[in-house]
C-alpha cells in the first residue's frame, strides 16, 4: 500500500548497502529535484522574478518540506511527489497542441504513481481527480478525448490497487492475475484510520474536526515526522497568511493555477474531517496550504517596509528553526527514537564479536524494538519467518522472539547464562543486579553485558 518509497530505495541499498544513509538518501534527492523542477516550471511559464523568489522561499524553506525529507517515513514522499505533479499541471495549463496532451498524460501518470506512496491519500486522490476533471471539462480546458486518455493512463497504472481493495475489502479471497498475486492480508488497517471506526459516527466526526483544527492551529501532533516542537509544519503565525491568500483570491480573481490549488485544498477536506489527525495523515494538504501562504504574503508585502520586515522575520525564524533542527532536536531527528538508534546499532554489532548463543534485548520499548534488530542485523527474511514466534493476526505485529534474539521490557524472570549476551537500555529502571559479575561495554544509551 505504501510501497513506492520502498521500491525507490532498492537501487540505493544495492549500491551502498542497507544503512540509515542509503535508506534516507532517496527522499533527500527526490525533494531537491522536485524543488528544481518546480522552479523550472515557474520560469517556463514566465512568472515574475519576485513571485518566483517568494514562492520558493515560502514552500521550500518551510519546516514542513524540510522535516518531511529528514526521517524518510515512506508516506512522507508524498509532498515531494505533489510538487512534481503540481508543477507538471502548471506547464500543462500554459501549453497548447500535442505538448498539452503529452503533459496531461504525464500529469495523470504522476498522479497515479503517487497512489502507491500512501494509502491514506487515496481519499484525497479520488476527490481531487473528480474535482479537477470536472473543472477542466466545464471550462473546456480538455476535450472528451483527452479526458478518456487521462482516465486510461490512471487505470493502466493503478489497476493492481483496485484489485487490492477488492480482495481485502470485498471478496476476501486471494487473487492471481497476469502473474501478479494480489495478497489477502490477515488484518487491514483501513478502518482504524477513520475517526468513526468505533461507531458513533456524528459525535466522532465532530470530535475529529475539533482535534484536526487544534492540531493545525497549534502545529503539534506529538511527533517529529513533519514538524518540530514550537515551529510546527508552518512557521509561527504564517498559517494566517494562507487564510489571507484564500480570502484575497475569493474577493478578486483566481488564476487558472490558483483555482487548481484551491481544488486540491478542497479535496483535502474529507481527509481533515474523517481521518484521525496527524501531519503524516494530512501531508497532502501541506503544499496547497503553503501555496496560499505565498499568495497571502504576496498580497500583504506591498511596500518596502513590509518586505524588509518579512525578510528579517523569516531569516530569524529560519535561524531558530535551523538551530532546533541541527542542535536542539538533532538527536531525535537523527536517531528517530526507537527506529534507528545508532547506539542500539553499535550494541547489536558488538554482540557479533562476543558470539553469544542467544542475545537478550532489554528495553523500555519492549517488542516494538524488533524492526531495529532486523534493520541492523540484516536477517534473511526466510530465516526470520521460520524462527519468529507465532502470533495472532493484528494490524501491528510485535515479535519478541526470532532467530537468536529475545526481547523483553524488564529483567523479571530472566536467568542469566554465561553463554548468552545481554543488550540493556540504560537509565530506565531495569534491575541490573543480575549482571553484577558480568563484563560490560557502554554504547551511549545501551550497555552490552557478557562473560
Tab-separated table of C-alpha atoms in Angstrom:
chain	number	residue	atom	x	y	z
A	1	UNK	CA	0.000	0.000	0.000
A	2	UNK	CA	2.846	2.401	0.849
A	3	UNK	CA	5.190	0.525	-1.456
A	4	UNK	CA	6.549	3.289	-3.682
A	5	UNK	CA	9.353	4.572	-1.465
A	6	UNK	CA	10.495	1.031	-0.670
A	7	UNK	CA	10.906	0.292	-4.381
A	8	UNK	CA	12.745	3.578	-4.917
A	9	UNK	CA	15.264	2.684	-2.186
A	10	UNK	CA	16.186	-0.675	-3.748
A	11	UNK	CA	18.907	0.607	-6.154
A	12	UNK	CA	20.354	2.834	-3.404
A	13	UNK	CA	20.554	-0.111	-0.999
A	14	UNK	CA	22.035	-2.228	-3.785
A	15	UNK	CA	24.785	0.376	-4.334
A	16	UNK	CA	25.520	1.404	-0.741
A	17	UNK	CA	24.229	-1.487	1.363
A	18	UNK	CA	21.426	-1.320	3.925
A	19	UNK	CA	22.028	1.626	6.244
A	20	UNK	CA	20.315	4.732	7.549
A	21	UNK	CA	22.225	6.726	4.918
A	22	UNK	CA	21.179	4.588	1.943
A	23	UNK	CA	17.544	4.468	3.078
A	24	UNK	CA	17.257	8.213	3.712
A	25	UNK	CA	19.224	9.369	0.672
A	26	UNK	CA	16.462	8.835	-1.950
A	27	UNK	CA	13.916	11.136	-0.298
A	28	UNK	CA	16.551	13.880	0.023
A	29	UNK	CA	17.461	13.545	-3.664
A	30	UNK	CA	13.798	13.492	-4.740
A	31	UNK	CA	12.859	16.522	-2.633
A	32	UNK	CA	15.774	18.544	-4.083
A	33	UNK	CA	14.946	17.528	-7.658
A	34	UNK	CA	11.272	18.346	-7.053
A	35	UNK	CA	12.196	21.865	-5.905
A	36	UNK	CA	14.313	22.464	-9.019
A	37	UNK	CA	11.566	21.076	-11.265
A	38	UNK	CA	9.054	23.433	-9.647
A	39	UNK	CA	11.482	26.324	-10.233
A	40	UNK	CA	11.865	25.226	-13.879
A	41	UNK	CA	8.069	25.265	-14.301
A	42	UNK	CA	7.763	28.761	-12.820
A	43	UNK	CA	10.487	30.059	-15.122
A	44	UNK	CA	8.985	28.288	-18.127
A	45	UNK	CA	5.577	29.935	-17.667
A	46	UNK	CA	7.338	33.271	-17.033
A	47	UNK	CA	6.277	34.175	-13.527
A	48	UNK	CA	7.669	37.471	-12.266
A	49	UNK	CA	11.045	37.096	-10.577
A	50	UNK	CA	9.811	38.487	-7.244
A	51	UNK	CA	6.927	35.986	-7.203
A	52	UNK	CA	9.260	33.094	-8.029
A	53	UNK	CA	11.627	34.028	-5.186
A	54	UNK	CA	8.797	34.428	-2.671
A	55	UNK	CA	7.101	31.153	-3.703
A	56	UNK	CA	10.363	29.190	-3.489
A	57	UNK	CA	11.144	30.641	-0.043
A	58	UNK	CA	7.675	30.016	1.389
A	59	UNK	CA	7.271	26.486	0.014
A	60	UNK	CA	10.765	25.019	0.208
A	61	UNK	CA	12.168	26.719	3.309
A	62	UNK	CA	9.155	25.811	5.441
A	63	UNK	CA	9.547	23.296	8.293
A	64	UNK	CA	7.039	21.010	6.540
A	65	UNK	CA	9.085	20.469	3.374
A	66	UNK	CA	12.405	20.297	5.230
A	67	UNK	CA	11.384	17.905	8.008
A	68	UNK	CA	9.375	15.514	5.806
A	69	UNK	CA	12.577	14.716	3.907
A	70	UNK	CA	14.557	14.004	7.110
A	71	UNK	CA	13.130	10.836	8.582
A	72	UNK	CA	12.241	9.016	5.367
A	73	UNK	CA	8.885	7.875	6.670
A	74	UNK	CA	7.806	6.132	3.468
A	75	UNK	CA	4.487	8.017	3.237
A	76	UNK	CA	6.221	11.400	3.535
A	77	UNK	CA	7.488	11.162	-0.002
A	78	UNK	CA	4.013	12.379	-0.962
A	79	UNK	CA	4.605	16.159	-0.604
A	80	UNK	CA	7.586	15.952	-2.984
A	81	UNK	CA	5.522	13.946	-5.468
A	82	UNK	CA	2.783	16.565	-5.181
A	83	UNK	CA	5.299	19.309	-6.014
A	84	UNK	CA	6.197	17.365	-9.178
A	85	UNK	CA	2.648	16.731	-10.404
A	86	UNK	CA	1.544	20.279	-9.466
A	87	UNK	CA	4.453	21.730	-11.482
A	88	UNK	CA	3.528	19.453	-14.393
A	89	UNK	CA	-0.073	20.678	-14.218
A	90	UNK	CA	1.150	24.295	-14.342
A	91	UNK	CA	3.090	23.504	-17.529
A	92	UNK	CA	0.012	21.739	-18.942
A	93	UNK	CA	-2.183	24.808	-18.312
A	94	UNK	CA	0.184	27.036	-20.280
A	95	UNK	CA	0.793	24.628	-23.198
A	96	UNK	CA	-1.007	24.002	-26.479
A	97	UNK	CA	-1.418	21.230	-29.035
A	98	UNK	CA	0.416	17.951	-28.674
A	99	UNK	CA	2.570	19.318	-25.824
A	100	UNK	CA	-0.554	19.992	-23.790
A	101	UNK	CA	-1.853	16.453	-24.366
A	102	UNK	CA	1.547	14.955	-23.525
A	103	UNK	CA	1.807	16.953	-20.304
A	104	UNK	CA	-1.746	15.927	-19.360
A	105	UNK	CA	-0.799	12.262	-19.780
A	106	UNK	CA	2.378	12.782	-17.714
A	107	UNK	CA	0.355	14.595	-15.042
A	108	UNK	CA	-2.097	11.707	-14.763
A	109	UNK	CA	0.733	9.168	-14.703
A	110	UNK	CA	2.384	11.030	-11.799
A	111	UNK	CA	-0.961	11.274	-10.019
A	112	UNK	CA	-1.477	7.522	-10.381
A	113	UNK	CA	2.064	6.685	-9.258
A	114	UNK	CA	1.523	8.806	-6.143
A	115	UNK	CA	-1.301	6.446	-5.139
A	116	UNK	CA	1.394	3.895	-4.299
A	117	UNK	CA	3.068	6.372	-1.930
A	118	UNK	CA	0.443	6.476	0.816
A	119	UNK	CA	-2.883	4.656	1.106
A	120	UNK	CA	-4.290	7.348	3.432
A	121	UNK	CA	-4.221	9.727	0.464
A	122	UNK	CA	-6.475	7.568	-1.704
A	123	UNK	CA	-9.447	9.568	-0.408
A	124	UNK	CA	-7.708	12.811	-1.367
A	125	UNK	CA	-6.719	11.468	-4.792
A	126	UNK	CA	-10.265	10.318	-5.573
A	127	UNK	CA	-11.758	13.677	-4.545
A	128	UNK	CA	-9.107	15.788	-6.286
A	129	UNK	CA	-9.344	13.813	-9.537
A	130	UNK	CA	-13.129	14.232	-9.670
A	131	UNK	CA	-12.938	17.953	-8.863
A	132	UNK	CA	-10.098	18.723	-11.282
A	133	UNK	CA	-11.546	16.682	-14.161
A	134	UNK	CA	-14.969	18.309	-13.692
A	135	UNK	CA	-13.417	21.789	-13.713
A	136	UNK	CA	-11.276	21.037	-16.778
A	137	UNK	CA	-14.284	19.729	-18.701
A	138	UNK	CA	-16.593	22.546	-17.593
A	139	UNK	CA	-14.094	25.230	-18.614
A	140	UNK	CA	-13.242	23.323	-21.827
A	141	UNK	CA	-9.557	23.083	-20.970
A	142	UNK	CA	-9.595	19.448	-22.087
A	143	UNK	CA	-11.650	17.524	-24.634
A	144	UNK	CA	-13.545	14.290	-24.036
A	145	UNK	CA	-10.761	12.503	-25.906
A	146	UNK	CA	-8.128	13.956	-23.557
A	147	UNK	CA	-10.322	13.072	-20.567
A	148	UNK	CA	-10.512	9.431	-21.665
A	149	UNK	CA	-6.773	9.421	-22.291
A	150	UNK	CA	-6.152	10.722	-18.766
A	151	UNK	CA	-8.504	8.181	-17.178
A	152	UNK	CA	-6.919	5.362	-19.204
A	153	UNK	CA	-3.456	6.425	-18.006
A	154	UNK	CA	-4.567	6.316	-14.373
A	155	UNK	CA	-6.329	2.950	-14.711
A	156	UNK	CA	-3.344	1.424	-16.535
A	157	UNK	CA	-1.127	2.254	-13.550
A	158	UNK	CA	-3.396	1.692	-10.541
A	159	UNK	CA	-5.431	-1.361	-11.538
A	160	UNK	CA	-3.476	-3.526	-9.027
A	161	UNK	CA	-4.686	-1.172	-6.268
A	162	UNK	CA	-8.299	-1.637	-7.379
A	163	UNK	CA	-7.772	-5.387	-7.143
A	164	UNK	CA	-6.086	-4.979	-3.756
A	165	UNK	CA	-9.163	-3.143	-2.459
A	166	UNK	CA	-11.444	-5.789	-3.980
A	167	UNK	CA	-9.519	-8.692	-2.428
A	168	UNK	CA	-9.144	-7.188	1.044
A	169	UNK	CA	-12.445	-5.350	1.463
A	170	UNK	CA	-14.939	-7.188	-0.765
A	171	UNK	CA	-14.148	-10.760	-1.831
A	172	UNK	CA	-11.634	-11.632	0.940
A	173	UNK	CA	-10.075	-14.163	-1.425
A	174	UNK	CA	-6.508	-14.067	-2.730
A	175	UNK	CA	-6.261	-13.481	-6.467
A	176	UNK	CA	-3.662	-14.254	-9.120
A	177	UNK	CA	-3.799	-12.377	-12.420
A	178	UNK	CA	-1.203	-11.846	-15.176
A	179	UNK	CA	1.488	-13.378	-12.968
A	180	UNK	CA	0.678	-10.957	-10.139
A	181	UNK	CA	-0.542	-12.185	-6.760
A	182	UNK	CA	-2.999	-9.880	-5.000
A	183	UNK	CA	-2.480	-10.929	-1.398
A	184	UNK	CA	-5.282	-11.105	1.131
A	185	UNK	CA	-3.951	-9.508	4.294
A	186	UNK	CA	-4.699	-11.198	7.605
A	187	UNK	CA	-5.772	-7.822	9.009
A	188	UNK	CA	-6.229	-4.443	7.297
A	189	UNK	CA	-5.641	-1.078	8.961
A	190	UNK	CA	-8.050	0.872	6.777
A	191	UNK	CA	-10.813	1.092	9.349
A	192	UNK	CA	-8.527	2.212	12.156
A	193	UNK	CA	-7.564	5.361	10.228
A	194	UNK	CA	-11.126	6.673	10.251
A	195	UNK	CA	-12.376	8.718	13.201
A	196	UNK	CA	-15.657	6.790	13.343
A	197	UNK	CA	-14.095	3.305	13.285
A	198	UNK	CA	-15.591	2.512	16.705
A	199	UNK	CA	-19.113	3.736	15.897
A	200	UNK	CA	-20.962	6.929	16.935
A	201	UNK	CA	-20.379	8.482	13.529
A	202	UNK	CA	-21.560	12.066	14.053
A	203	UNK	CA	-20.038	12.642	17.544
A	204	UNK	CA	-16.780	11.020	16.371
A	205	UNK	CA	-16.602	13.257	13.294
A	206	UNK	CA	-17.284	16.387	15.366
A	207	UNK	CA	-14.530	15.437	17.825
A	208	UNK	CA	-12.201	14.698	14.922
A	209	UNK	CA	-12.822	18.107	13.319
A	210	UNK	CA	-12.006	19.789	16.639
A	211	UNK	CA	-8.852	17.671	17.059
A	212	UNK	CA	-7.759	18.313	13.462
A	213	UNK	CA	-8.305	22.059	13.788
A	214	UNK	CA	-6.438	22.172	17.101
A	215	UNK	CA	-3.501	20.289	15.600
A	216	UNK	CA	-3.375	22.531	12.524
A	217	UNK	CA	-3.510	25.760	14.559
A	218	UNK	CA	-1.043	24.671	17.271
A	219	UNK	CA	1.250	22.913	14.781
A	220	UNK	CA	1.726	19.977	17.118
A	221	UNK	CA	0.794	16.331	16.629
A	222	UNK	CA	3.270	14.983	19.195
A	223	UNK	CA	5.686	13.585	16.599
A	224	UNK	CA	8.672	14.897	14.648
A	225	UNK	CA	7.818	13.257	11.330
A	226	UNK	CA	6.648	16.546	9.797
A	227	UNK	CA	7.093	19.267	12.398
A	228	UNK	CA	9.411	20.245	15.232
A	229	UNK	CA	8.259	21.453	18.663
A	230	UNK	CA	7.251	25.147	18.724
A	231	UNK	CA	7.552	25.552	14.941
A	232	UNK	CA	5.024	23.074	13.600
A	233	UNK	CA	4.924	22.409	9.843
A	234	UNK	CA	4.475	26.138	9.175
A	235	UNK	CA	6.418	28.939	10.805
A	236	UNK	CA	4.548	30.506	13.770
A	237	UNK	CA	1.675	32.763	12.590
A	238	UNK	CA	2.453	32.119	8.906
A	239	UNK	CA	-0.658	29.948	8.633
A	240	UNK	CA	-2.657	33.179	8.927
A	241	UNK	CA	-1.307	34.224	5.527
A	242	UNK	CA	-2.849	31.121	3.940
A	243	UNK	CA	-6.297	32.314	5.060
A	244	UNK	CA	-5.473	35.813	3.840
A	245	UNK	CA	-4.419	34.368	0.492
A	246	UNK	CA	-7.681	32.437	0.057
A	247	UNK	CA	-9.816	35.422	1.118
A	248	UNK	CA	-7.916	37.788	-1.187
A	249	UNK	CA	-8.413	35.484	-4.164
A	250	UNK	CA	-12.083	34.971	-3.348
A	251	UNK	CA	-12.591	38.747	-3.287
A	252	UNK	CA	-10.646	39.358	-6.507
A	253	UNK	CA	-9.901	36.709	-9.120
A	254	UNK	CA	-8.312	33.269	-9.209
A	255	UNK	CA	-5.837	32.472	-11.940
A	256	UNK	CA	-6.216	29.027	-13.505
A	257	UNK	CA	-3.369	27.695	-11.383
A	258	UNK	CA	-4.703	29.355	-8.211
A	259	UNK	CA	-8.060	27.671	-8.733
A	260	UNK	CA	-6.405	24.293	-9.331
A	261	UNK	CA	-4.557	24.585	-5.997
A	262	UNK	CA	-7.841	25.574	-4.330
A	263	UNK	CA	-9.418	22.393	-5.706
A	264	UNK	CA	-6.553	20.366	-4.190
A	265	UNK	CA	-7.162	22.072	-0.846
A	266	UNK	CA	-10.899	21.371	-1.093
A	267	UNK	CA	-10.120	17.728	-1.892
A	268	UNK	CA	-8.269	17.551	1.435
A	269	UNK	CA	-11.391	18.421	3.434
A	270	UNK	CA	-12.763	14.833	3.620
A	271	UNK	CA	-9.380	13.715	4.999
A	272	UNK	CA	-9.438	16.587	7.506
A	273	UNK	CA	-12.935	15.604	8.620
A	274	UNK	CA	-12.793	11.814	8.560
A	275	UNK	CA	-9.193	10.692	9.139
A	276	UNK	CA	-7.548	10.560	12.581
A	277	UNK	CA	-5.310	13.653	12.688
A	278	UNK	CA	-1.559	13.789	12.481
A	279	UNK	CA	0.567	15.636	9.952
A	280	UNK	CA	1.645	12.453	8.164
A	281	UNK	CA	-2.025	11.604	7.588
A	282	UNK	CA	-2.585	15.167	6.373
A	283	UNK	CA	0.547	15.501	4.226
A	284	UNK	CA	-1.495	16.018	1.025
A	285	UNK	CA	-2.683	19.412	2.271
A	286	UNK	CA	0.778	20.793	3.100
A	287	UNK	CA	1.682	22.077	-0.394
A	288	UNK	CA	-1.740	23.713	-1.058
A	289	UNK	CA	-1.571	25.491	2.325
A	290	UNK	CA	1.981	26.675	1.638
A	291	UNK	CA	0.939	27.921	-1.797
A	292	UNK	CA	-1.818	30.068	-0.297
A	293	UNK	CA	0.669	31.274	2.312
A	294	UNK	CA	2.690	32.560	-0.630
A	295	UNK	CA	-0.428	34.215	-2.097
A	296	UNK	CA	-1.268	35.840	1.237
A	297	UNK	CA	2.262	37.148	1.645
A	298	UNK	CA	2.443	38.460	-1.928
A	299	UNK	CA	-0.816	40.349	-1.325
A	300	UNK	CA	0.453	41.726	2.011
A	301	UNK	CA	4.044	42.682	1.179
A	302	UNK	CA	3.088	45.731	-0.850
A	303	UNK	CA	5.731	48.212	0.332
A	304	UNK	CA	9.421	48.282	1.238
A	305	UNK	CA	8.786	48.320	4.987
A	306	UNK	CA	6.617	45.166	4.825
A	307	UNK	CA	9.063	43.447	2.503
A	308	UNK	CA	12.089	44.231	4.681
A	309	UNK	CA	10.183	43.162	7.799
A	310	UNK	CA	9.301	39.863	6.127
A	311	UNK	CA	12.947	39.240	5.185
A	312	UNK	CA	14.172	39.949	8.732
A	313	UNK	CA	11.469	37.866	10.444
A	314	UNK	CA	11.868	34.958	8.009
A	315	UNK	CA	15.657	34.910	8.413
A	316	UNK	CA	15.242	34.951	12.200
A	317	UNK	CA	12.704	32.108	12.121
A	318	UNK	CA	14.879	30.158	9.696
A	319	UNK	CA	17.870	30.589	12.022
A	320	UNK	CA	15.838	29.440	15.051
A	321	UNK	CA	14.433	26.505	13.088
A	322	UNK	CA	17.924	25.525	11.879
A	323	UNK	CA	19.142	25.609	15.490
A	324	UNK	CA	16.232	23.378	16.531
A	325	UNK	CA	16.822	21.088	13.556
A	326	UNK	CA	20.599	20.812	13.878
A	327	UNK	CA	21.057	21.161	17.654
A	328	UNK	CA	18.041	21.067	19.990
A	329	UNK	CA	16.205	18.206	18.254
A	330	UNK	CA	19.143	16.784	16.300
A	331	UNK	CA	19.286	13.598	18.390
A	332	UNK	CA	15.603	12.870	17.889
A	333	UNK	CA	15.812	13.570	14.162
A	334	UNK	CA	18.994	11.558	13.696
A	335	UNK	CA	18.163	8.606	15.887
A	336	UNK	CA	14.423	8.508	15.325
A	337	UNK	CA	13.703	7.442	18.901
A	338	UNK	CA	13.106	3.720	18.567
A	339	UNK	CA	13.575	3.195	14.876
A	340	UNK	CA	17.227	3.756	14.035
A	341	UNK	CA	19.175	4.446	17.226
A	342	UNK	CA	22.860	4.293	16.300
A	343	UNK	CA	23.697	3.432	19.932
A	344	UNK	CA	21.482	0.385	19.638
A	345	UNK	CA	23.038	-0.483	16.278
A	346	UNK	CA	26.537	-0.296	17.755
A	347	UNK	CA	25.471	-2.504	20.652
A	348	UNK	CA	23.975	-5.081	18.292
A	349	UNK	CA	27.131	-5.060	16.153
A	350	UNK	CA	29.226	-5.642	19.300
A	351	UNK	CA	27.338	-8.879	20.022
A	352	UNK	CA	28.779	-10.401	16.819
A	353	UNK	CA	32.277	-10.484	18.298
A	354	UNK	CA	31.009	-11.919	21.602
A	355	UNK	CA	29.255	-14.790	19.839
A	356	UNK	CA	26.567	-15.495	22.405
A	357	UNK	CA	24.211	-18.405	21.829
A	358	UNK	CA	21.288	-16.080	22.433
A	359	UNK	CA	21.079	-12.289	22.565
A	360	UNK	CA	18.640	-10.816	25.080
A	361	UNK	CA	17.480	-7.242	24.474
A	362	UNK	CA	16.007	-5.442	27.465
A	363	UNK	CA	14.431	-2.066	26.726
A	364	UNK	CA	11.516	0.140	27.709
A	365	UNK	CA	10.385	-0.190	24.087
A	366	UNK	CA	9.935	-3.952	24.544
A	367	UNK	CA	8.865	-5.806	21.390
A	368	UNK	CA	8.364	-2.576	19.424
A	369	UNK	CA	12.146	-2.631	19.034
A	370	UNK	CA	12.170	-5.733	16.841
A	371	UNK	CA	12.325	-3.921	13.431
A	372	UNK	CA	15.514	-2.149	14.581
A	373	UNK	CA	17.060	-5.568	15.257
A	374	UNK	CA	16.103	-6.714	11.754
A	375	UNK	CA	17.478	-3.489	10.270
A	376	UNK	CA	20.887	-3.701	11.920
A	377	UNK	CA	21.230	-7.483	11.744
A	378	UNK	CA	20.037	-7.767	8.139
A	379	UNK	CA	18.449	-11.122	8.959
A	380	UNK	CA	17.381	-13.137	5.928
A	381	UNK	CA	13.560	-12.794	5.617
A	382	UNK	CA	13.124	-16.559	5.234
A	383	UNK	CA	15.102	-17.155	8.404
A	384	UNK	CA	13.026	-14.561	10.256
A	385	UNK	CA	9.711	-16.116	9.188
A	386	UNK	CA	10.866	-19.611	10.102
A	387	UNK	CA	12.083	-18.670	13.572
A	388	UNK	CA	9.660	-15.906	14.690
A	389	UNK	CA	7.172	-16.554	17.462
A	390	UNK	CA	3.600	-17.410	16.482
A	391	UNK	CA	1.200	-14.512	17.000
A	392	UNK	CA	-2.473	-13.999	16.117
A	393	UNK	CA	-3.088	-11.569	13.215
A	394	UNK	CA	-3.195	-7.891	14.203
A	395	UNK	CA	-2.751	-4.520	12.480
A	396	UNK	CA	0.619	-4.180	14.271
A	397	UNK	CA	2.693	-7.313	14.905
A	398	UNK	CA	5.439	-7.130	17.549
A	399	UNK	CA	7.784	-10.104	17.759
A	400	UNK	CA	9.803	-10.767	20.893
A	401	UNK	CA	11.448	-13.987	19.735
A	402	UNK	CA	13.156	-14.825	16.440
A	403	UNK	CA	16.475	-16.331	15.380
A	404	UNK	CA	18.806	-15.922	18.408
A	405	UNK	CA	17.109	-12.760	19.709
A	406	UNK	CA	14.861	-12.458	22.767
A	407	UNK	CA	13.274	-9.056	23.527
A	408	UNK	CA	11.950	-8.069	26.971
A	409	UNK	CA	10.681	-4.946	28.709
A	410	UNK	CA	12.454	-5.696	32.003
A	411	UNK	CA	14.724	-8.240	33.671
A	412	UNK	CA	11.946	-10.008	35.588
A	413	UNK	CA	12.166	-13.769	35.090
A	414	UNK	CA	15.461	-13.614	33.184
A	415	UNK	CA	18.081	-16.032	34.485
A	416	UNK	CA	21.443	-15.029	33.005
A	417	UNK	CA	23.575	-17.712	31.412
A	418	UNK	CA	27.299	-17.479	30.752
A	419	UNK	CA	26.964	-18.226	27.032
A	420	UNK	CA	24.346	-15.516	26.371
A	421	UNK	CA	24.804	-11.797	25.684
A	422	UNK	CA	22.534	-9.066	27.086
A	423	UNK	CA	21.872	-5.666	25.475
A	424	UNK	CA	20.251	-3.411	28.076
A	425	UNK	CA	18.890	0.103	27.703
A	426	UNK	CA	20.405	2.460	30.272
A	427	UNK	CA	18.641	4.596	32.878
A	428	UNK	CA	15.074	3.385	32.671
A	429	UNK	CA	14.802	1.405	35.904
A	430	UNK	CA	15.692	-2.151	34.897
A	431	UNK	CA	17.171	-4.317	37.683
A	432	UNK	CA	20.839	-4.658	36.707
A	433	UNK	CA	21.931	-6.578	39.817
A	434	UNK	CA	21.655	-9.857	37.903
A	435	UNK	CA	24.590	-8.682	35.763
A	436	UNK	CA	26.829	-7.718	38.714
A	437	UNK	CA	29.506	-10.296	37.845
A	438	UNK	CA	29.358	-9.615	34.096
A	439	UNK	CA	31.743	-7.591	31.970
A	440	UNK	CA	30.160	-4.629	30.213
A	441	UNK	CA	30.661	-2.276	27.279
A	442	UNK	CA	28.775	1.015	27.213
A	443	UNK	CA	27.343	2.326	23.923
A	444	UNK	CA	25.665	5.566	24.999
A	445	UNK	CA	22.048	4.695	25.689
A	446	UNK	CA	22.697	0.914	25.688
A	447	UNK	CA	25.131	-1.378	27.534
A	448	UNK	CA	26.229	-4.839	26.477
A	449	UNK	CA	26.767	-7.392	29.275
A	450	UNK	CA	28.737	-10.584	28.641
A	451	UNK	CA	31.123	-13.145	30.140
